[in-house]
Amino acid sequence: MKKIAWVTDSTSTLDPVFAEQNHVYIVPLRVVFGEECYRESEDITPELFYEKLETASKASSSQPPIGEFIELYESLKDQYDEIITIHCSTALSGTLHTSMQAAEIAGVKVTAIDSMAGAYPHREMILQGLEWQKQGASAAEIKANIEQMIENMSFYLIPASLQNLHRSGRVSGTQLVLSQLLKIHLLLRFEEGKVVVNEKIRTFKRAKQRMLDVLKVDMEKVKHVCIMHANNPDEAVTIKQQISELLPRLKTEIMPFIPVVGIHAGAGTIGLCWFRNEHL
């Protein structure tokens, strides 16, 4: 069996101890408040992040520097037979491209995968990929299987702040103005790695119900669903209870969103994600 290393970023939300035990190397994205720059999941806790976000006049995120990737690939190239690099959606971040550039500079051949997302689905792709690896799958076979997972992924968001999404180019000015005037809530979804508007709904309660209705359509093909939140644990627990009443056989998990989601979608954002069919 070939020895495989995994290279990913902090949007995967993987436990660092688990990652180290399974040859997964995590390069952190950066969270920036004015002149202060923090490595996501390493230099700043979620609690401190949201404290700062509440009072910061300017907050942003950035991909890791290419030098960090080059150094990592240089250290890996003689230790492993194959390297899989999987990162957050290329439609939202240049991290995967930077990682691939670094591998080329280091003279390392990698199997590159665009997760088309981040957070829970990104984590699940790696966890499932590690299982396929244990079964003897090659890097190319693992990539093909993960791409099938992506085809069967559903990921919905109700953002708390359209201002931040507008500033980052993810929501148009027209959508922003209309939502403010009419008090509309947007139900967003990931589609081919991009965040797109699924529906415009008048109340948060209805937007949340619509998200649950979509899940209900897939209920026969799903065993596990993840509820994600940006510093909004009470709402996440409420949704968990609603799912338990609606679909009692479903396994549910609550996961805090990574800080970069809080920057772009705002504290209070809620998300729901699940995989159909192949990921049972």
CSV table of C-alpha atoms in Angstrom, one decimal:
chain,number,residue,atom,x,y,z
A,1,MET,CA,0.0,0.0,0.0
A,2,LYS,CA,1.3,3.4,-1.0
A,3,LYS,CA,2.0,5.9,1.8
A,4,ILE,CA,-0.2,9.0,1.2
A,5,ALA,CA,0.1,12.5,2.7
A,6,TRP,CA,-2.9,14.9,2.8
A,7,VAL,CA,-2.4,18.7,2.5
A,8,THR,CA,-5.3,20.9,3.4
A,9,ASP,CA,-6.2,24.2,5.1
A,10,SER,CA,-7.9,25.3,8.3
A,11,THR,CA,-11.4,25.5,6.6
A,12,SER,CA,-11.4,21.7,6.9
A,13,THR,CA,-12.0,22.1,10.7
A,14,LEU,CA,-10.1,18.9,11.4
A,15,ASP,CA,-8.9,18.2,14.9
A,16,PRO,CA,-5.1,18.9,14.9
A,17,VAL,CA,-4.3,15.7,16.9
A,18,PHE,CA,-6.4,13.5,14.5
A,19,ALA,CA,-4.7,15.2,11.6
A,20,GLU,CA,-1.2,14.5,12.9
A,21,GLN,CA,-2.0,10.9,13.6
A,22,ASN,CA,-3.4,10.4,10.0
A,23,HIS,CA,-0.7,12.2,8.0
A,24,VAL,CA,-2.9,15.2,7.3
A,25,TYR,CA,-1.1,18.6,7.2
A,26,ILE,CA,-3.1,21.7,7.8
A,27,VAL,CA,-2.0,25.1,6.6
A,28,PRO,CA,-4.0,27.9,8.2
A,29,LEU,CA,-5.8,30.7,6.5
A,30,ARG,CA,-5.4,34.2,7.9
A,31,VAL,CA,-7.9,36.3,9.7
A,32,VAL,CA,-7.1,40.1,9.6
A,33,PHE,CA,-8.4,42.9,11.9
A,34,GLY,CA,-6.9,46.1,10.7
A,35,GLU,CA,-3.1,45.7,11.2
A,36,GLU,CA,-3.5,42.5,13.2
A,37,CYS,CA,-3.2,39.1,11.4
A,38,TYR,CA,-4.0,35.8,13.0
A,39,ARG,CA,-3.6,32.2,11.8
A,40,GLU,CA,-7.1,30.7,11.8
A,41,SER,CA,-7.5,28.0,14.5
A,42,GLU,CA,-4.0,28.5,15.8
A,43,ASP,CA,-3.6,32.1,17.0
A,44,ILE,CA,-7.2,33.0,17.8
A,45,THR,CA,-10.0,31.2,19.5
A,46,PRO,CA,-13.6,31.4,18.1
A,47,GLU,CA,-14.6,33.3,21.3
A,48,LEU,CA,-11.9,36.0,20.8
A,49,PHE,CA,-12.6,36.1,17.1
A,50,TYR,CA,-16.3,37.1,17.6
A,51,GLU,CA,-15.4,39.5,20.3
A,52,LYS,CA,-13.1,41.3,17.9
A,53,LEU,CA,-15.5,41.0,15.0
A,54,GLU,CA,-18.2,42.8,17.1
A,55,THR,CA,-16.0,45.9,17.5
A,56,ALA,CA,-13.7,45.8,14.5
A,57,SER,CA,-14.1,48.6,11.9
A,58,LYS,CA,-12.5,46.3,9.3
A,59,ALA,CA,-12.2,42.5,9.1
A,60,SER,CA,-11.0,40.3,6.3
A,61,SER,CA,-9.4,36.9,5.5
A,62,SER,CA,-6.5,35.9,3.3
A,63,GLN,CA,-5.0,32.6,2.0
A,64,PRO,CA,-1.8,31.3,3.4
A,65,PRO,CA,1.5,32.6,2.0
A,66,ILE,CA,3.0,30.5,-0.8
A,67,GLY,CA,6.2,30.1,1.2
A,68,GLU,CA,4.4,28.2,3.9
A,69,PHE,CA,3.2,25.6,1.3
A,70,ILE,CA,6.6,25.4,-0.4
A,71,GLU,CA,8.3,24.6,3.0
A,72,LEU,CA,5.7,22.0,3.7
A,73,TYR,CA,6.0,20.2,0.3
A,74,GLU,CA,9.8,20.3,0.6
A,75,SER,CA,9.5,18.4,3.9
A,76,LEU,CA,7.0,15.9,2.5
A,77,LYS,CA,8.4,14.9,-0.9
A,78,ASP,CA,10.8,12.3,0.3
A,79,GLN,CA,8.5,10.8,3.0
A,80,TYR,CA,5.5,9.8,0.9
A,81,ASP,CA,4.6,8.0,-2.3
A,82,GLU,CA,1.6,10.2,-3.1
A,83,ILE,CA,0.3,13.6,-1.9
A,84,ILE,CA,-3.4,14.6,-2.1
A,85,THR,CA,-4.0,18.3,-1.7
A,86,ILE,CA,-7.6,19.3,-1.0
A,87,HIS,CA,-8.7,22.9,-0.2
A,88,CYS,CA,-11.7,25.2,0.2
A,89,SER,CA,-13.6,26.2,-2.9
A,90,THR,CA,-11.5,27.8,-5.6
A,91,ALA,CA,-14.5,30.1,-6.4
A,92,LEU,CA,-14.1,31.6,-2.9
A,93,SER,CA,-10.4,31.4,-2.3
A,94,GLY,CA,-7.1,31.0,-4.2
A,95,THR,CA,-5.7,28.6,-1.6
A,96,LEU,CA,-5.8,25.5,-3.9
A,97,HIS,CA,-4.1,27.3,-6.7
A,98,THR,CA,-1.4,28.6,-4.3
A,99,SER,CA,-0.9,25.1,-2.9
A,100,MET,CA,-0.5,23.7,-6.5
A,101,GLN,CA,2.0,26.4,-7.4
A,102,ALA,CA,4.0,25.7,-4.3
A,103,ALA,CA,4.0,21.9,-5.1
A,104,GLU,CA,5.3,22.7,-8.6
A,105,ILE,CA,8.1,24.9,-7.2
A,106,ALA,CA,9.0,22.2,-4.7
A,107,GLY,CA,9.1,19.7,-7.5
A,108,VAL,CA,6.3,17.6,-6.0
A,109,LYS,CA,3.5,15.8,-8.0
A,110,VAL,CA,0.2,16.2,-6.2
A,111,THR,CA,-3.4,15.0,-6.8
A,112,ALA,CA,-5.4,18.2,-6.4
A,113,ILE,CA,-9.0,18.3,-5.3
A,114,ASP,CA,-11.3,21.4,-5.1
A,115,SER,CA,-13.7,20.6,-2.2
A,116,MET,CA,-16.2,23.1,-3.7
A,117,ALA,CA,-17.0,24.1,-0.1
A,118,GLY,CA,-15.4,24.4,3.3
A,119,ALA,CA,-16.2,23.5,6.9
A,120,TYR,CA,-18.2,20.3,7.5
A,121,PRO,CA,-18.3,18.9,3.9
A,122,HIS,CA,-14.6,19.6,3.5
A,123,ARG,CA,-13.9,17.7,6.7
A,124,GLU,CA,-16.1,14.8,5.6
A,125,MET,CA,-14.3,14.5,2.3
A,126,ILE,CA,-11.0,14.0,4.1
A,127,LEU,CA,-12.4,11.6,6.6
A,128,GLN,CA,-14.0,9.5,3.9
A,129,GLY,CA,-10.9,9.7,1.8
A,130,LEU,CA,-8.8,8.3,4.6
A,131,GLU,CA,-11.2,5.4,4.9
A,132,TRP,CA,-10.8,4.7,1.1
A,133,GLN,CA,-7.1,5.0,1.6
A,134,LYS,CA,-7.2,2.3,4.3
A,135,GLN,CA,-9.0,0.1,1.8
A,136,GLY,CA,-6.1,0.4,-0.6
A,137,ALA,CA,-7.4,3.1,-2.9
A,138,SER,CA,-4.9,5.2,-4.9
A,139,ALA,CA,-4.8,9.0,-4.8
A,140,ALA,CA,-6.5,9.1,-8.2
A,141,GLU,CA,-9.3,6.7,-7.0
A,142,ILE,CA,-9.8,8.7,-3.9
A,143,LYS,CA,-10.1,11.9,-5.9
A,144,ALA,CA,-12.8,10.3,-8.2
A,145,ASN,CA,-14.7,9.1,-5.1
A,146,ILE,CA,-14.6,12.6,-3.5
A,147,GLU,CA,-15.8,14.2,-6.7
A,148,GLN,CA,-18.8,11.9,-6.5
A,149,MET,CA,-19.4,13.0,-3.0
A,150,ILE,CA,-19.4,16.6,-4.1
A,151,GLU,CA,-22.0,15.8,-6.7
A,152,ASN,CA,-24.2,14.5,-3.9
A,153,MET,CA,-23.6,17.4,-1.5
A,154,SER,CA,-26.3,19.9,-0.4
A,155,PHE,CA,-25.1,22.9,1.5
A,156,TYR,CA,-27.5,25.8,2.5
A,157,LEU,CA,-26.9,29.1,4.4
A,158,ILE,CA,-29.0,31.8,5.9
A,159,PRO,CA,-26.5,34.7,6.3
A,160,ALA,CA,-26.8,37.1,9.1
A,161,SER,CA,-25.1,40.0,7.3
A,162,LEU,CA,-25.5,40.8,3.6
A,163,GLN,CA,-23.3,43.9,4.1
A,164,ASN,CA,-20.2,41.7,4.4
A,165,LEU,CA,-21.3,39.4,1.6
A,166,HIS,CA,-21.8,42.4,-0.6
A,167,ARG,CA,-18.3,43.8,0.2
A,168,SER,CA,-16.7,40.5,-0.7
A,169,GLY,CA,-18.6,40.4,-4.0
A,170,ARG,CA,-20.8,37.4,-3.0
A,171,VAL,CA,-24.1,39.4,-3.1
A,172,SER,CA,-25.0,42.1,-5.6
A,173,GLY,CA,-25.8,45.7,-4.7
A,174,THR,CA,-29.4,45.3,-5.9
A,175,GLN,CA,-29.9,42.2,-3.7
A,176,LEU,CA,-28.5,44.1,-0.7
A,177,VAL,CA,-30.8,47.1,-1.2
A,178,LEU,CA,-33.9,45.0,-1.8
A,179,SER,CA,-33.2,42.9,1.3
A,180,GLN,CA,-32.8,46.0,3.4
A,181,LEU,CA,-35.9,47.7,2.1
A,182,LEU,CA,-38.2,44.7,2.2
A,183,LYS,CA,-36.5,42.9,5.2
A,184,ILE,CA,-35.9,39.9,3.0
A,185,HIS,CA,-33.8,37.0,4.2
A,186,LEU,CA,-31.7,35.2,1.6
A,187,LEU,CA,-31.5,31.4,1.5
A,188,LEU,CA,-28.1,30.7,-0.1
A,189,ARG,CA,-26.7,27.4,-1.4
A,190,PHE,CA,-23.4,26.2,-2.7
A,191,GLU,CA,-23.5,25.4,-6.4
A,192,GLU,CA,-20.3,24.3,-8.2
A,193,GLY,CA,-18.2,25.9,-5.5
A,194,LYS,CA,-20.0,29.3,-5.6
A,195,VAL,CA,-22.5,30.7,-3.2
A,196,VAL,CA,-25.7,31.5,-5.0
A,197,VAL,CA,-29.1,32.8,-4.0
A,198,ASN,CA,-31.6,30.0,-3.8
A,199,GLU,CA,-34.6,31.9,-2.6
A,200,LYS,CA,-35.6,35.3,-1.2
A,201,ILE,CA,-37.8,34.9,1.9
A,202,ARG,CA,-39.6,37.5,4.0
A,203,THR,CA,-38.8,36.2,7.5
A,204,PHE,CA,-36.0,34.3,9.1
A,205,LYS,CA,-38.5,31.7,10.4
A,206,ARG,CA,-39.7,31.0,6.9
A,207,ALA,CA,-36.2,30.8,5.5
A,208,LYS,CA,-35.3,28.3,8.2
A,209,GLN,CA,-38.4,26.2,7.4
A,210,ARG,CA,-37.6,26.3,3.7
A,211,MET,CA,-34.1,24.9,4.4
A,212,LEU,CA,-35.7,22.1,6.5
A,213,ASP,CA,-38.2,21.4,3.7
A,214,VAL,CA,-35.3,20.9,1.3
A,215,LEU,CA,-33.7,18.4,3.7
A,216,LYS,CA,-37.0,16.6,4.0
A,217,VAL,CA,-37.1,16.0,0.3
A,218,ASP,CA,-33.8,14.1,0.6
A,219,MET,CA,-34.6,12.3,3.8
A,220,GLU,CA,-34.7,8.8,2.3
A,221,LYS,CA,-31.1,9.3,1.0
A,222,VAL,CA,-29.5,10.9,4.0
A,223,LYS,CA,-28.3,9.5,7.4
A,224,HIS,CA,-26.3,12.4,8.8
A,225,VAL,CA,-26.8,16.2,8.7
A,226,CYS,CA,-24.6,19.0,10.1
A,227,ILE,CA,-26.0,22.2,11.6
A,228,MET,CA,-23.4,25.0,11.4
A,229,HIS,CA,-23.5,28.3,13.1
A,230,ALA,CA,-21.4,31.5,13.4
A,231,ASN,CA,-21.6,32.3,17.1
A,232,ASN,CA,-25.3,31.3,17.2
A,233,PRO,CA,-25.4,28.1,19.3
A,234,ASP,CA,-29.0,28.6,20.6
A,235,GLU,CA,-30.4,28.7,17.1
A,236,ALA,CA,-28.4,25.7,16.1
A,237,VAL,CA,-29.8,23.7,19.1
A,238,THR,CA,-33.3,24.8,18.1
A,239,ILE,CA,-32.8,23.5,14.6
A,240,LYS,CA,-31.4,20.3,15.9
A,241,GLN,CA,-34.6,19.8,18.0
A,242,GLN,CA,-36.7,20.6,14.9
A,243,ILE,CA,-34.9,18.0,12.8
A,244,SER,CA,-35.2,15.4,15.6
A,245,GLU,CA,-39.0,15.9,15.6
A,246,LEU,CA,-39.3,16.0,11.9
A,247,LEU,CA,-36.8,13.2,11.0
A,248,PRO,CA,-36.1,11.3,14.2
A,249,ARG,CA,-33.8,8.7,12.5
A,250,LEU,CA,-31.4,11.3,11.2
A,251,LYS,CA,-28.1,11.7,13.0
A,252,THR,CA,-27.4,15.4,13.7
A,253,GLU,CA,-24.2,17.3,14.5
A,254,ILE,CA,-23.7,20.9,15.5
A,255,MET,CA,-20.5,22.6,14.4
A,256,PRO,CA,-19.3,26.2,14.8
A,257,PHE,CA,-18.4,27.8,11.5
A,258,ILE,CA,-14.8,28.7,10.9
A,259,PRO,CA,-13.9,32.4,11.5
A,260,VAL,CA,-13.6,33.2,7.8
A,261,VAL,CA,-17.4,32.4,7.4
A,262,GLY,CA,-18.1,34.8,10.3
A,263,ILE,CA,-16.2,37.5,8.4
A,264,HIS,CA,-18.1,37.2,5.2
A,265,ALA,CA,-21.6,36.1,6.3
A,266,GLY,CA,-21.7,37.7,9.8
A,267,ALA,CA,-22.1,36.5,13.3
A,268,GLY,CA,-25.5,34.7,13.6
A,269,THR,CA,-25.3,32.9,10.3
A,270,ILE,CA,-26.8,29.4,10.2
A,271,GLY,CA,-26.0,26.6,7.7
A,272,LEU,CA,-27.2,23.1,7.0
A,273,CYS,CA,-25.2,20.4,5.0
A,274,TRP,CA,-25.7,16.8,4.1
A,275,PHE,CA,-24.6,14.2,1.5
A,276,ARG,CA,-27.0,11.9,-0.4
A,277,ASN,CA,-26.6,8.3,-1.5
A,278,GLU,CA,-22.9,7.6,-1.7
A,279,HIS,CA,-22.0,9.1,1.7
A,280,LEU,CA,-24.2,6.7,3.9
